[in-house]
């Protein structure tokens, strides 16, 4: 029997291998239960994770990237997303520091420079916090986060875009930094190929909004690259990120799991409003990746803030958004650690895998000495030498989207 399947519109980064499809209908059931959006696909890739035949695949770009890596006329730069660093530990039998190991693997593949997208996330945090403070002054709520392109696509279709922050997402920040900031400091004579390593399928489309990024490859594509290049992972030495865009705060790193963006913005906003650190007893109240929805009230001295975080559009549809000052929205259940470009895990193990990856990001938050975006020397230098003051005129020109 032919069951109903999901349909993808044009300009979607997902395709179906018809010969593999058995018309089981599971992709449609997944889409309805996670997003509940009919045929208005928002490119989250959750159906890819549940198709039992492997018939749904994102557009792969890793072969093109491998070709550039083998061409000495190009300088290849890659930046690693927060979620990816904790996602290959089991697949690659990684012991030790997974982030430094991943940097070593990418250097062995031939990337000339390896940077951290969490620095872009720090920049997003600072600008979004400034934007939130402006909203507080003008009593204009809710402010809804802008990192997830699938959510932004839903917001535009459903007239919610006026609430979405204009601050650029971490990958656009990173794109800006690599193409417009770093080139003043690193000696690059060749044409730069700027690649982002992501857990996300939707970001393959998001990069069409900027000239700064050439390719997004998913975590799963990296596994194919390692296999095709015959890299012996066990023999790879751990390496550090390259400098200038390589020392992120842990606030930038927790962007990869549910509630992390909200937590990061709250930490910086609290400091900017009260000139003191976010109280330890308020930390990570809304970062349980098992839950699709969490809400809380915070005492910010000058006002009581009501905030929420939500994963999936179906869960968002149940909310009264007008009850809140600030809302984090992510399309994938549990956030980017469970994105459509992540390694496939059996459906029964999905929750366990989600909790495991989230816990590893929270461990990084516990262990790192630099825990606040506004304290990052790299971020402060970027403002000092390139952008001016946070939330200022230059910042709006360079670090905000004009379409929202
Ligand atoms: S889940 Fe996969 S096999 Fe089943 S209908 Fe959808 S695409 Fe086809
Ligand atoms: S990519 Fe997401 S929104 Fe699109 S069909 Fe699949 S589950 Fe639905
Ligand atoms: S939640 Fe993260 S992985 Fe999922 S669509 Fe949004 S940005 Fe991509």
Coordinates of C-alpha atoms and ligand atoms in Angstrom, one line a residue:
X1 CA 0.0 0.0 0.0
X2 CA 1.2 3.5 -0.8
X3 CA 1.3 5.7 2.3
X4 CA 1.6 9.5 2.1
X5 CA 5.2 10.7 2.0
X6 CA 6.7 14.1 2.8
X7 CA 7.2 16.4 -0.2
X8 CA 10.1 18.8 -0.6
X9 CA 9.7 22.1 -2.4
X10 CA 12.3 23.7 -4.5
X11 CA 15.4 25.1 -2.9
X12 CA 15.5 22.4 -0.3
X13 CA 18.7 20.6 0.7
X14 CA 17.1 17.2 0.9
X15 CA 16.4 14.7 -1.9
X16 CA 14.7 11.2 -2.1
X17 CA 16.3 8.2 -3.7
X18 CA 13.1 6.8 -5.3
X19 CA 14.5 3.3 -5.8
X20 CA 15.0 2.9 -2.1
X21 CA 11.6 4.3 -1.0
X22 CA 9.0 1.7 0.1
X23 CA 6.2 4.3 0.7
X24 CA 6.1 3.3 4.3
X25 CA 4.9 6.8 5.2
X26 CA 7.1 7.1 8.3
X27 CA 8.7 10.4 7.0
X28 CA 5.2 12.0 6.9
X29 CA 4.3 10.7 10.4
X30 CA 7.6 12.1 11.7
X31 CA 7.0 15.5 10.1
X32 CA 3.4 15.7 11.4
X33 CA 4.4 14.7 14.9
X34 CA 7.5 16.9 15.1
X35 CA 6.6 20.0 13.1
X36 CA 2.9 19.8 12.2
X37 CA 3.2 22.1 9.2
X38 CA 1.5 20.2 6.4
X39 CA 3.5 20.5 3.2
X40 CA 5.4 23.7 4.1
X41 CA 8.7 22.0 4.6
X42 CA 11.1 24.0 6.8
X43 CA 14.1 21.8 5.9
X44 CA 14.9 20.6 9.4
X45 CA 15.9 17.1 8.2
X46 CA 14.1 15.2 11.0
X47 CA 12.5 12.9 8.4
X48 CA 16.0 11.9 7.2
X49 CA 16.7 10.6 10.7
X50 CA 13.7 8.3 10.8
X51 CA 13.5 6.9 7.2
X52 CA 14.1 3.2 7.7
X53 CA 15.4 2.7 4.1
X54 CA 17.9 5.5 4.0
X55 CA 16.0 6.9 1.1
X56 CA 16.2 10.6 2.3
X57 CA 19.5 12.3 2.0
X58 CA 20.8 15.8 2.2
X59 CA 22.6 17.3 -0.8
X60 CA 26.2 16.3 -0.3
X61 CA 29.0 18.8 -0.9
X62 CA 31.9 16.9 0.6
X63 CA 33.3 15.7 -2.7
X64 CA 33.6 19.3 -3.9
X65 CA 35.3 20.2 -0.7
X66 CA 37.7 17.2 -1.0
X67 CA 38.6 18.5 -4.5
X68 CA 39.5 21.9 -3.2
X69 CA 41.6 20.3 -0.4
X70 CA 43.6 18.6 -3.1
X71 CA 44.1 21.8 -5.1
X72 CA 47.1 23.9 -4.0
X73 CA 45.5 27.0 -5.7
X74 CA 43.1 27.3 -2.8
X75 CA 43.4 27.9 1.0
X76 CA 40.7 25.9 2.7
X77 CA 39.3 27.1 6.1
X78 CA 36.8 25.1 8.2
X79 CA 34.9 26.1 11.4
X80 CA 33.4 23.5 13.7
X81 CA 29.9 23.9 15.2
X82 CA 29.3 23.4 18.9
X83 CA 27.2 20.2 18.4
X84 CA 29.6 18.4 16.0
X85 CA 32.4 18.2 18.5
X86 CA 30.5 15.9 20.8
X87 CA 28.8 13.8 18.0
X88 CA 31.6 11.6 16.6
X89 CA 33.0 10.1 19.8
X90 CA 31.3 6.7 19.4
X91 CA 31.5 6.6 15.6
X92 CA 35.3 7.2 15.6
X93 CA 36.1 5.6 19.0
X94 CA 37.6 8.9 20.2
X95 CA 39.3 8.9 23.6
X96 CA 40.6 12.1 25.1
X97 CA 39.5 15.6 24.1
X98 CA 37.0 15.2 21.2
X99 CA 37.3 18.8 20.1
X100 CA 41.1 18.8 19.8
X101 CA 40.9 15.4 18.1
X102 CA 38.5 16.7 15.6
X103 CA 40.8 19.7 14.9
X104 CA 43.6 17.1 14.3
X105 CA 41.4 15.1 11.9
X106 CA 40.5 18.2 9.9
X107 CA 44.2 19.2 9.6
X108 CA 45.0 15.7 8.5
X109 CA 42.3 16.0 5.8
X110 CA 44.2 19.1 4.5
X111 CA 42.4 22.1 5.9
X112 CA 44.8 25.0 6.3
X113 CA 43.0 26.7 9.2
X114 CA 40.5 25.3 11.7
X115 CA 38.3 27.6 13.7
X116 CA 35.5 27.5 16.2
X117 CA 31.9 28.5 15.3
X118 CA 31.4 29.0 19.0
X119 CA 33.3 32.3 18.6
X120 CA 30.6 33.3 16.1
X121 CA 28.1 32.2 18.7
X122 CA 29.8 34.5 21.3
X123 CA 29.3 37.4 18.8
X124 CA 25.7 36.4 18.3
X125 CA 25.2 36.4 22.1
X126 CA 26.6 39.9 22.6
X127 CA 24.6 41.4 19.8
X128 CA 21.4 39.6 20.7
X129 CA 21.8 40.7 24.3
X130 CA 22.2 44.3 23.2
X131 CA 19.1 43.9 21.1
X132 CA 17.2 42.4 24.0
X133 CA 18.2 45.3 26.3
X134 CA 16.8 47.7 23.6
X135 CA 13.6 45.7 23.5
X136 CA 13.4 46.0 27.3
X137 CA 13.8 49.8 27.0
X138 CA 11.0 50.0 24.4
X139 CA 8.8 47.4 26.0
X140 CA 8.7 45.4 22.8
X141 CA 8.3 41.7 23.5
X142 CA 8.8 38.9 22.9
X143 CA 12.3 38.7 21.4
X144 CA 12.7 35.3 19.7
X145 CA 16.1 33.9 18.8
X146 CA 17.5 33.9 15.3
X147 CA 20.0 31.0 15.2
X148 CA 17.8 28.3 13.6
X149 CA 17.0 28.9 9.9
X150 CA 14.2 26.3 9.9
X151 CA 12.4 28.2 12.7
X152 CA 13.0 31.5 10.8
X153 CA 11.5 30.0 7.7
X154 CA 8.4 29.0 9.8
X155 CA 8.3 32.5 11.4
X156 CA 8.2 34.2 8.0
X157 CA 5.4 31.9 6.7
X158 CA 3.4 32.5 9.9
X159 CA 3.9 36.2 10.3
X160 CA 6.0 35.8 13.4
X161 CA 9.1 37.4 11.8
X162 CA 8.6 40.7 13.6
X163 CA 9.5 39.0 16.8
X164 CA 12.7 37.4 15.5
X165 CA 16.0 38.9 16.5
X166 CA 17.8 40.6 13.6
X167 CA 21.2 39.4 15.0
X168 CA 23.0 37.1 12.5
X169 CA 23.2 33.4 13.3
X170 CA 26.6 32.0 14.5
X171 CA 27.5 30.7 11.1
X172 CA 26.9 34.0 9.4
X173 CA 29.0 35.7 12.1
X174 CA 31.7 33.1 11.5
X175 CA 31.4 33.7 7.8
X176 CA 31.9 37.4 8.3
X177 CA 34.9 36.8 10.6
X178 CA 36.7 34.4 8.2
X179 CA 36.1 36.4 5.0
X180 CA 36.3 40.0 6.4
X181 CA 38.3 40.0 9.6
X182 CA 40.9 37.2 9.6
X183 CA 42.2 38.1 6.2
X184 CA 43.9 41.1 7.7
X185 CA 45.9 38.9 10.0
X186 CA 46.6 35.7 8.2
X187 CA 48.8 35.6 5.1
X188 CA 46.5 34.2 2.4
X189 CA 47.5 34.7 -1.2
X190 CA 45.2 32.0 -2.6
X191 CA 41.4 32.1 -3.0
X192 CA 39.8 31.1 0.3
X193 CA 37.2 28.3 0.4
X194 CA 35.2 28.9 3.6
X195 CA 33.6 25.7 4.9
X196 CA 31.3 25.2 8.0
X197 CA 31.0 21.8 9.6
X198 CA 27.4 21.5 10.9
X199 CA 24.8 19.1 12.4
X200 CA 22.2 20.9 10.3
X201 CA 20.7 20.4 6.8
X202 CA 18.9 23.7 6.8
X203 CA 22.1 25.6 7.0
X204 CA 23.0 24.4 3.5
X205 CA 20.2 26.7 2.4
X206 CA 20.9 29.5 4.9
X207 CA 24.3 30.2 3.4
X208 CA 22.6 31.4 0.2
X209 CA 21.8 34.5 2.2
X210 CA 25.5 35.5 2.4
X211 CA 28.6 35.6 0.1
X212 CA 30.9 34.8 3.0
X213 CA 30.4 31.0 3.2
X214 CA 31.2 28.6 0.3
X215 CA 30.0 25.2 1.7
X216 CA 28.2 23.7 4.7
X217 CA 29.1 20.0 5.2
X218 CA 27.2 17.9 7.8
X219 CA 28.7 15.8 10.5
X220 CA 27.7 12.7 8.5
X221 CA 29.5 14.0 5.5
X222 CA 32.7 14.4 7.5
X223 CA 32.5 10.6 8.2
X224 CA 32.4 10.0 4.4
X225 CA 35.4 12.3 4.0
X226 CA 37.4 10.5 6.6
X227 CA 36.6 7.2 5.0
X228 CA 37.4 8.3 1.4
X229 CA 40.7 9.9 2.5
X230 CA 41.5 6.7 4.4
X231 CA 42.4 8.6 7.6
X232 CA 43.5 6.4 10.4
X233 CA 41.8 8.3 13.3
X234 CA 43.5 6.4 16.0
X235 CA 46.9 7.7 14.9
X236 CA 45.8 11.4 14.6
X237 CA 47.3 13.8 17.2
X238 CA 45.1 16.2 19.1
X239 CA 45.5 19.8 17.9
X240 CA 44.3 23.3 19.1
X241 CA 42.1 25.6 17.0
X242 CA 44.0 28.2 15.1
X243 CA 44.2 31.5 16.9
X244 CA 42.1 34.7 16.6
X245 CA 38.8 32.8 16.1
X246 CA 39.6 29.8 18.2
X247 CA 39.1 30.5 21.8
X248 CA 35.3 30.7 22.4
X249 CA 33.6 30.9 25.8
X250 CA 31.6 28.0 27.0
X251 CA 28.5 30.2 26.5
X252 CA 29.2 29.9 22.8
X253 CA 29.7 26.1 23.0
X254 CA 26.3 25.4 24.7
X255 CA 24.5 26.9 21.7
X256 CA 24.5 23.3 20.4
X257 CA 22.0 22.0 22.9
X258 CA 18.4 23.0 23.8
X259 CA 18.3 26.0 26.1
X260 CA 21.9 26.9 25.4
X261 CA 21.3 30.1 23.3
X262 CA 18.8 31.4 25.9
X263 CA 21.2 30.6 28.8
X264 CA 24.0 32.4 26.9
X265 CA 22.0 35.5 26.2
X266 CA 20.7 35.6 29.8
X267 CA 24.2 35.5 31.2
X268 CA 25.4 38.4 29.1
X269 CA 22.2 40.4 29.4
X270 CA 22.4 40.1 33.2
X271 CA 26.0 41.4 33.2
X272 CA 25.2 44.3 30.9
X273 CA 22.2 45.3 33.0
X274 CA 23.6 44.8 36.5
X275 CA 27.4 45.0 36.0
X276 CA 27.8 41.7 37.8
X277 CA 28.0 38.0 36.9
X278 CA 24.9 35.9 36.4
X279 CA 24.2 34.2 39.8
X280 CA 25.4 30.6 39.8
X281 CA 22.2 29.4 41.4
X282 CA 20.3 30.6 38.3
X283 CA 22.5 28.8 35.8
X284 CA 21.1 26.2 33.3
X285 CA 17.6 26.1 34.7
X286 CA 16.2 25.6 31.2
X287 CA 18.6 23.2 29.6
X288 CA 17.0 19.8 30.0
X289 CA 17.3 18.4 26.4
X290 CA 14.6 15.7 27.1
X291 CA 12.0 18.4 27.4
X292 CA 10.6 20.1 24.3
X293 CA 9.3 23.1 26.3
X294 CA 10.6 24.8 29.5
X295 CA 9.8 28.2 31.1
X296 CA 11.0 30.1 34.1
X297 CA 11.0 33.5 35.8
X298 CA 14.3 35.3 36.6
X299 CA 14.9 38.2 38.9
X300 CA 17.0 40.6 36.9
X301 CA 16.8 43.3 39.7
X302 CA 15.3 46.0 37.4
X303 CA 12.6 43.6 36.2
X304 CA 11.3 40.1 36.6
X305 CA 11.9 38.3 33.3
X306 CA 9.7 35.6 32.0
X307 CA 11.4 33.4 29.5
X308 CA 10.9 30.1 27.7
X309 CA 12.7 27.7 25.4
X310 CA 10.9 25.5 22.9
X311 CA 12.0 22.8 20.4
X312 CA 9.8 21.8 17.3
X313 CA 7.1 23.9 15.6
X314 CA 4.4 21.6 17.0
X315 CA 5.4 22.5 20.5
X316 CA 5.7 26.2 19.6
X317 CA 2.1 26.1 18.2
X318 CA 0.9 25.3 21.8
X319 CA 2.5 28.3 23.3
X320 CA 1.1 31.8 24.0
X321 CA 4.3 33.6 23.0
X322 CA 3.0 36.9 24.4
X323 CA 3.4 35.7 28.0
X324 CA 7.2 35.9 27.6
X325 CA 10.0 38.5 27.2
X326 CA 12.5 36.2 25.5
X327 CA 12.1 32.9 23.8
X328 CA 14.6 30.4 22.3
X329 CA 13.2 28.5 19.4
X330 CA 14.9 25.5 17.7
X331 CA 13.3 23.2 15.1
X332 CA 14.9 20.0 16.1
X333 CA 13.9 18.2 19.3
X334 CA 16.7 18.8 21.8
X335 CA 18.3 21.4 19.6
X336 CA 21.2 21.1 17.1
X337 CA 22.7 18.0 18.8
X338 CA 19.8 16.2 17.2
X339 CA 20.0 18.0 13.8
X340 CA 19.2 16.3 10.5
X341 CA 22.9 16.2 9.5
X342 CA 24.0 14.2 12.5
X343 CA 25.1 10.6 12.4
X344 CA 22.2 8.2 12.3
X345 CA 21.2 6.4 15.5
X346 CA 18.5 3.7 15.9
X347 CA 15.2 5.4 16.7
X348 CA 15.0 3.7 20.1
X349 CA 18.4 5.2 21.0
X350 CA 17.6 8.7 19.9
X351 CA 16.7 10.1 23.4
X352 CA 19.7 8.4 25.0
X353 CA 22.0 9.9 22.3
X354 CA 20.4 13.3 22.7
X355 CA 21.0 13.3 26.5
X356 CA 24.6 12.0 26.1
X357 CA 25.6 14.8 23.6
X358 CA 23.9 17.5 25.7
X359 CA 25.7 16.3 28.9
X360 CA 29.0 16.5 27.1
X361 CA 28.4 20.1 26.1
X362 CA 27.3 20.9 29.6
X363 CA 30.6 19.3 30.9
X364 CA 32.5 21.7 28.6
X365 CA 30.5 24.5 30.2
X366 CA 31.5 23.3 33.7
X367 CA 35.2 22.8 32.8
X368 CA 36.0 25.9 30.8
X369 CA 37.5 28.9 32.7
X370 CA 36.1 31.3 30.0
X371 CA 32.3 31.0 30.5
X372 CA 30.8 34.3 29.4
X373 CA 30.8 35.7 25.8
X374 CA 31.3 39.3 27.0
X375 CA 34.6 38.3 28.7
X376 CA 36.2 36.8 25.6
X377 CA 39.3 38.6 24.6
X378 CA 38.8 37.6 21.0
X379 CA 35.3 39.1 21.0
X380 CA 36.6 42.3 22.6
X381 CA 39.4 42.5 20.0
X382 CA 36.9 42.0 17.2
X383 CA 34.9 45.0 18.4
X384 CA 38.0 47.1 19.2
X385 CA 39.6 46.6 15.8
X386 CA 36.7 46.1 13.4
X387 CA 33.2 46.7 14.6
X388 CA 33.2 49.5 17.3
X389 CA 30.8 49.2 20.2
X390 CA 28.3 46.3 20.7
X391 CA 24.9 47.2 19.3
X392 CA 26.3 50.3 17.6
X393 CA 26.0 51.5 14.0
X394 CA 28.8 49.4 12.5
X395 CA 27.6 46.4 14.5
X396 CA 24.1 46.7 13.0
X397 CA 25.6 47.1 9.5
X398 CA 27.9 44.1 9.7
X399 CA 26.3 41.7 12.3
X400 CA 22.6 42.0 11.7
X401 CA 20.3 40.8 9.0
X402 CA 18.5 43.5 7.1
X403 CA 15.5 41.3 6.1
X404 CA 14.2 40.9 9.7
Ligands
LIG1 S1 10.2 7.1 5.3 FE1 11.6 6.7 3.7 S2 11.0 4.8 2.8 FE2 9.3 5.5 4.1 S3 8.0 6.7 2.6 FE3 9.4 8.2 3.5 S4 11.1 8.3 2.1 FE4 9.9 6.4 1.6
LIG2 S1 12.7 18.3 6.5 FE1 11.5 18.6 8.4 S2 9.9 20.0 7.8 FE2 10.7 19.1 5.9 S3 9.5 17.3 5.5 FE3 11.3 16.6 6.7 S4 10.5 16.7 8.8 FE4 9.1 17.9 7.6
LIG3 S1 17.7 23.2 15.5 FE1 19.8 23.4 14.8 S2 20.2 21.6 13.5 FE2 17.9 21.8 13.8 S3 17.3 23.0 12.0 FE3 17.7 24.4 13.7 S4 19.8 25.1 13.4 FE4 19.5 23.3 12.2

